[in-house]
mmCIF file of C-alpha atoms in Angstrom:
data_model
loop_
_atom_site.group_PDB
_atom_site.id
_atom_site.type_symbol
_atom_site.label_atom_id
_atom_site.label_comp_id
_atom_site.label_asym_id
_atom_site.label_seq_id
_atom_site.Cartn_x
_atom_site.Cartn_y
_atom_site.Cartn_z
ATOM 1 C CA GLY A 1 51.458 145.278 26.246
ATOM 2 C CA GLY A 2 49.402 142.968 28.609
ATOM 3 C CA ILE A 3 46.849 140.126 28.318
ATOM 4 C CA ILE A 4 43.781 139.071 29.377
ATOM 5 C CA THR A 5 43.419 135.376 30.252
ATOM 6 C CA GLN A 6 39.870 133.647 30.361
ATOM 7 C CA THR A 7 38.881 130.429 31.907
ATOM 8 C CA PRO A 8 37.830 127.681 30.700
ATOM 9 C CA LYS A 9 38.491 127.888 27.211
ATOM 10 C CA PHE A 10 35.251 125.904 26.511
ATOM 11 C CA LEU A 11 32.567 124.959 29.291
ATOM 12 C CA ILE A 12 29.650 122.461 28.858
ATOM 13 C CA GLY A 13 27.227 122.601 31.367
ATOM 14 C CA GLN A 14 23.625 120.889 32.492
ATOM 15 C CA GLU A 15 20.175 122.334 32.254
ATOM 16 C CA GLY A 16 20.127 124.656 35.890
ATOM 17 C CA GLN A 17 23.513 124.245 36.895
ATOM 18 C CA LYS A 18 25.419 127.091 38.018
ATOM 19 C CA LEU A 19 28.706 127.902 36.192
ATOM 20 C CA THR A 20 31.427 130.527 36.843
ATOM 21 C CA LEU A 21 33.276 131.816 34.343
ATOM 22 C CA LYS A 22 37.061 133.416 35.293
ATOM 23 C CA CYS A 23 38.742 136.810 33.616
ATOM 24 C CA GLN A 24 42.406 137.543 34.578
ATOM 25 C CA GLN A 25 44.090 140.862 33.441
ATOM 26 C CA ASN A 26 47.847 141.865 34.013
ATOM 27 C CA PHE A 27 47.409 145.381 32.379
ATOM 28 C CA ASN A 28 46.693 147.152 35.337
ATOM 29 C CA HIS A 29 43.175 148.473 33.812
ATOM 30 C CA ASP A 30 40.626 149.680 36.182
ATOM 31 C CA THR A 31 37.395 148.982 34.429
ATOM 32 C CA MET A 32 36.250 145.341 33.503
ATOM 33 C CA TYR A 33 33.452 144.206 31.232
ATOM 34 C CA TRP A 34 31.649 141.293 30.652
ATOM 35 C CA TYR A 35 29.793 140.609 27.066
ATOM 36 C CA ARG A 36 27.594 137.985 25.580
ATOM 37 C CA GLN A 37 27.924 137.143 21.975
ATOM 38 C CA ASP A 38 25.610 135.428 19.615
ATOM 39 C CA SER A 39 25.304 134.945 16.040
ATOM 40 C CA GLY A 40 23.417 137.456 14.656
ATOM 41 C CA LYS A 41 23.450 139.666 17.803
ATOM 42 C CA GLY A 42 26.760 141.342 18.043
ATOM 43 C CA LEU A 43 28.032 141.777 21.913
ATOM 44 C CA ARG A 44 25.633 142.475 24.680
ATOM 45 C CA LEU A 45 26.792 143.915 27.565
ATOM 46 C CA ILE A 46 25.928 141.750 30.982
ATOM 47 C CA TYR A 47 27.902 143.084 33.760
ATOM 48 C CA TYR A 48 31.067 145.544 34.073
ATOM 49 C CA SER A 49 33.088 146.797 37.146
ATOM 50 C CA ILE A 50 34.611 150.564 37.075
ATOM 51 C CA THR A 51 36.846 149.762 40.470
ATOM 52 C CA GLU A 52 37.455 146.259 42.837
ATOM 53 C CA ASN A 53 34.148 145.461 44.454
ATOM 54 C CA ASP A 54 32.493 147.452 42.406
ATOM 55 C CA LEU A 55 29.548 146.026 40.056
ATOM 56 C CA GLN A 56 27.319 147.553 37.706
ATOM 57 C CA LYS A 57 24.393 145.673 35.939
ATOM 58 C CA GLY A 58 24.707 145.886 32.051
ATOM 59 C CA ASP A 59 21.561 145.217 29.386
ATOM 60 C CA LEU A 60 21.225 141.504 29.993
ATOM 61 C CA SER A 61 22.146 140.906 33.724
ATOM 62 C CA GLU A 62 19.076 138.849 34.666
ATOM 63 C CA GLY A 63 19.971 135.402 35.308
ATOM 64 C CA TYR A 64 23.750 136.366 36.216
ATOM 65 C CA ASP A 65 26.210 137.145 38.750
ATOM 66 C CA ALA A 66 29.153 138.903 38.649
ATOM 67 C CA SER A 67 32.483 139.427 41.320
ATOM 68 C CA ARG A 68 35.132 141.704 41.477
ATOM 69 C CA GLU A 69 37.124 140.739 44.286
ATOM 70 C CA LYS A 70 40.355 141.908 42.585
ATOM 71 C CA LYS A 71 41.557 144.415 40.529
ATOM 72 C CA SER A 72 43.115 141.848 38.113
ATOM 73 C CA SER A 73 39.950 139.492 37.944
ATOM 74 C CA PHE A 74 36.552 139.489 37.510
ATOM 75 C CA SER A 75 34.273 136.347 37.150
ATOM 76 C CA LEU A 76 30.646 135.860 35.839
ATOM 77 C CA THR A 77 28.142 133.258 37.204
ATOM 78 C CA VAL A 78 25.482 132.068 35.409
ATOM 79 C CA THR A 79 22.899 131.451 38.036
ATOM 80 C CA SER A 80 20.856 128.870 35.981
ATOM 81 C CA ALA A 81 21.996 127.330 32.558
ATOM 82 C CA GLN A 82 19.336 127.288 30.046
ATOM 83 C CA LYS A 83 18.477 124.024 27.689
ATOM 84 C CA ASN A 84 20.112 124.297 24.675
ATOM 85 C CA GLU A 85 22.278 127.920 25.257
ATOM 86 C CA MET A 86 25.000 128.025 23.435
ATOM 87 C CA ALA A 87 26.986 131.817 23.381
ATOM 88 C CA VAL A 88 30.497 133.106 23.198
ATOM 89 C CA PHE A 89 31.317 134.853 27.063
ATOM 90 C CA LEU A 90 33.927 137.722 26.365
ATOM 91 C CA CYS A 91 35.594 139.370 29.122
ATOM 92 C CA ALA A 92 37.095 142.875 28.313
ATOM 93 C CA SER A 93 39.006 145.151 30.363
ATOM 94 C CA ARG A 94 39.603 149.537 29.951
ATOM 95 C CA SER A 95 41.953 152.207 31.684
ATOM 96 C CA THR A 96 39.741 154.814 33.122
ATOM 97 C CA GLY A 97 40.919 157.975 32.354
ATOM 98 C CA GLY A 98 42.995 157.612 29.360
ATOM 99 C CA ALA A 99 41.951 155.998 25.901
ATOM 100 C CA ASP A 100 38.225 154.565 25.206
ATOM 101 C CA THR A 101 40.332 151.230 23.945
ATOM 102 C CA GLN A 102 38.757 148.115 25.230
ATOM 103 C CA TYR A 103 40.672 145.064 25.331
ATOM 104 C CA PHE A 104 39.143 141.595 24.755
ATOM 105 C CA GLY A 105 39.852 138.279 25.747
ATOM 106 C CA PRO A 106 39.667 135.294 23.954
ATOM 107 C CA GLY A 107 36.191 134.139 25.246
ATOM 108 C CA THR A 108 34.657 131.179 26.818
ATOM 109 C CA ARG A 109 32.544 128.965 25.233
ATOM 110 C CA LEU A 110 29.530 127.636 26.559
ATOM 111 C CA LEU A 111 27.116 124.984 25.625
ATOM 112 C CA VAL A 112 24.819 123.891 27.948
ATOM 113 C CA LEU A 113 22.798 120.234 26.997
ATOM 114 C CA GLN B 1 15.360 149.286 19.162
ATOM 115 C CA GLN B 2 18.676 148.635 18.209
ATOM 116 C CA GLN B 3 21.045 151.568 18.649
ATOM 117 C CA VAL B 4 23.747 150.915 16.521
ATOM 118 C CA ARG B 5 22.888 149.288 13.156
ATOM 119 C CA GLN B 6 25.414 147.662 10.666
ATOM 120 C CA SER B 7 24.962 146.360 6.879
ATOM 121 C CA PRO B 8 25.550 144.333 4.986
ATOM 122 C CA GLN B 9 25.315 141.275 7.391
ATOM 123 C CA SER B 10 27.891 139.310 5.093
ATOM 124 C CA LEU B 11 30.315 140.488 2.328
ATOM 125 C CA THR B 12 32.544 139.129 -0.284
ATOM 126 C CA VAL B 13 35.016 140.647 -2.139
ATOM 127 C CA TRP B 14 37.823 139.536 -4.266
ATOM 128 C CA GLU B 15 41.380 139.907 -3.236
ATOM 129 C CA GLY B 16 42.294 143.727 -4.408
ATOM 130 C CA GLU B 17 38.877 145.361 -4.244
ATOM 131 C CA THR B 18 37.806 147.430 -1.810
ATOM 132 C CA ALA B 19 35.006 146.360 0.986
ATOM 133 C CA ILE B 20 32.760 148.745 2.455
ATOM 134 C CA LEU B 21 31.103 148.168 5.363
ATOM 135 C CA ASN B 22 28.216 150.111 6.722
ATOM 136 C CA CYS B 23 27.131 151.444 10.248
ATOM 137 C CA SER B 24 24.102 153.901 11.400
ATOM 138 C CA TYR B 25 23.430 154.939 15.235
ATOM 139 C CA GLU B 26 20.500 156.575 16.695
ATOM 140 C CA ASP B 27 21.891 158.077 19.504
ATOM 141 C CA SER B 28 22.973 161.673 18.839
ATOM 142 C CA THR B 29 25.188 161.846 21.793
ATOM 143 C CA PHE B 30 27.594 159.256 20.531
ATOM 144 C CA ASN B 31 30.889 160.782 20.279
ATOM 145 C CA TYR B 32 33.769 157.807 19.928
ATOM 146 C CA PHE B 33 33.291 155.117 17.421
ATOM 147 C CA PRO B 34 35.330 152.203 17.439
ATOM 148 C CA TRP B 35 35.690 149.540 14.662
ATOM 149 C CA TYR B 36 36.483 145.953 16.180
ATOM 150 C CA GLN B 37 37.894 142.870 13.426
ATOM 151 C CA GLN B 38 37.167 139.610 15.270
ATOM 152 C CA PHE B 39 38.497 136.356 13.636
ATOM 153 C CA PRO B 40 37.186 132.956 14.127
ATOM 154 C CA GLY B 41 38.101 131.558 17.989
ATOM 155 C CA GLU B 42 39.110 135.091 19.078
ATOM 156 C CA GLY B 43 38.032 138.132 20.619
ATOM 157 C CA PRO B 44 37.658 141.356 18.906
ATOM 158 C CA ALA B 45 40.490 143.655 18.396
ATOM 159 C CA LEU B 46 40.721 147.387 17.798
ATOM 160 C CA LEU B 47 41.111 148.078 14.291
ATOM 161 C CA ILE B 48 40.594 151.878 14.181
ATOM 162 C CA SER B 49 38.321 154.421 15.640
ATOM 163 C CA ILE B 50 37.112 158.035 14.988
ATOM 164 C CA ARG B 51 35.676 160.604 17.056
ATOM 165 C CA SER B 52 32.770 163.127 16.331
ATOM 166 C CA VAL B 53 34.895 165.771 15.276
ATOM 167 C CA SER B 54 36.556 164.106 12.268
ATOM 168 C CA ASP B 55 35.115 163.070 9.011
ATOM 169 C CA LYS B 56 37.721 161.085 8.076
ATOM 170 C CA LYS B 57 40.042 158.391 9.748
ATOM 171 C CA GLU B 58 42.610 156.726 7.747
ATOM 172 C CA ASP B 59 44.948 153.981 8.664
ATOM 173 C CA GLY B 60 47.133 152.041 5.834
ATOM 174 C CA ARG B 61 44.001 149.986 3.638
ATOM 175 C CA PHE B 62 41.502 150.618 6.816
ATOM 176 C CA THR B 63 39.001 154.739 6.131
ATOM 177 C CA ILE B 64 36.529 155.446 8.141
ATOM 178 C CA PHE B 65 34.246 158.005 6.619
ATOM 179 C CA PHE B 66 31.766 159.944 9.009
ATOM 180 C CA ASN B 67 28.715 161.722 8.348
ATOM 181 C CA LYS B 68 27.859 163.462 11.782
ATOM 182 C CA ARG B 69 24.536 165.014 10.006
ATOM 183 C CA GLU B 70 23.274 161.793 8.771
ATOM 184 C CA LYS B 71 24.424 159.265 11.823
ATOM 185 C CA LYS B 72 26.276 157.190 9.367
ATOM 186 C CA LEU B 73 29.941 155.832 8.941
ATOM 187 C CA SER B 74 31.187 153.455 6.598
ATOM 188 C CA LEU B 75 34.514 151.460 7.096
ATOM 189 C CA HIS B 76 36.228 150.872 3.745
ATOM 190 C CA ILE B 77 38.804 148.143 3.280
ATOM 191 C CA THR B 78 41.070 148.855 0.011
ATOM 192 C CA ASP B 79 43.178 146.407 -1.665
ATOM 193 C CA SER B 80 41.207 143.695 0.536
ATOM 194 C CA GLN B 81 43.411 140.489 1.318
ATOM 195 C CA PRO B 82 42.368 137.110 2.316
ATOM 196 C CA GLY B 83 44.238 137.974 5.470
ATOM 197 C CA ASP B 84 41.101 140.500 5.894
ATOM 198 C CA SER B 85 38.383 138.201 5.822
ATOM 199 C CA ALA B 86 36.851 138.244 9.465
ATOM 200 C CA THR B 87 33.797 140.132 11.421
ATOM 201 C CA TYR B 88 34.217 143.463 12.024
ATOM 202 C CA PHE B 89 31.831 145.075 14.688
ATOM 203 C CA CYS B 90 30.805 149.149 14.692
ATOM 204 C CA ALA B 91 30.836 150.471 18.364
ATOM 205 C CA ALA B 92 29.701 153.440 19.740
ATOM 206 C CA SER B 93 30.017 155.415 23.275
ATOM 207 C CA ALA B 94 28.513 158.649 24.671
ATOM 208 C CA PRO B 95 30.837 161.042 26.277
ATOM 209 C CA ASN B 96 30.970 160.688 30.355
ATOM 210 C CA SER B 97 28.872 157.767 30.268
ATOM 211 C CA ALA B 98 28.910 155.016 33.397
ATOM 212 C CA GLY B 99 31.717 152.789 32.625
ATOM 213 C CA ASN B 100 32.346 154.294 29.171
ATOM 214 C CA LYS B 101 29.939 151.761 27.823
ATOM 215 C CA LEU B 102 30.247 150.563 23.985
ATOM 216 C CA THR B 103 27.000 149.665 21.816
ATOM 217 C CA PHE B 104 27.673 147.285 19.179
ATOM 218 C CA GLY B 105 26.409 146.276 15.884
ATOM 219 C CA ILE B 106 25.725 142.967 15.248
ATOM 220 C CA GLY B 107 28.806 142.839 13.017
ATOM 221 C CA THR B 108 29.469 142.295 9.245
ATOM 222 C CA ARG B 109 31.274 139.061 8.295
ATOM 223 C CA VAL B 110 33.993 139.816 5.536
ATOM 224 C CA LEU B 111 35.377 137.015 3.167
ATOM 225 C CA VAL B 112 37.976 137.809 0.881
ATOM 226 C CA ARG B 113 38.468 135.663 -2.043
ATOM 227 C CA PRO B 114 41.779 135.268 -3.290
#
């Protein structure tokens, strides 16, 4: 088995601040994803990466940057935090060519004051 | 336009009853439908999944019924237990989609009362 670790668990930021969220997986999976979860809106894809140094935009990429410098890690940057923003950011990974299962981390909870 | 719709948004059942969660989709190319279970403070975890070649998938107390013609599916939780209280997400993906992206519904929050 493997595990996905997300840091930090909680993040409080200020309006306009650049904030970085980190994700690590030890499944040795090729594909990694970042989702945003808002109450009543389900999970929406921000960025995904099918291999090291690859980046693909999802439906919600505006306002975010991502980085996949190693196979095991995938970072997400909120380029300018919006006042009163509150959401959970979920990282997931999936093995290419195998089962379609995406495995999720526990999430980073963001609050912008 | 929401590609994957779920209903109801919330559902309360008594312990031992059957909870029925509904899901429908728009894109006829979708062929893989996983259901994820999420407890508060945790990430979603795969509960059960079905491919469009099947009309039923069972795993213990959890069963998916799939109607391809109507583009609808449902998750039945029989003999519901308080530990089943969670949010359930229906998701879908199309074959050969870039990155095997999943499209998620908004979720159904289930509360099982003892």
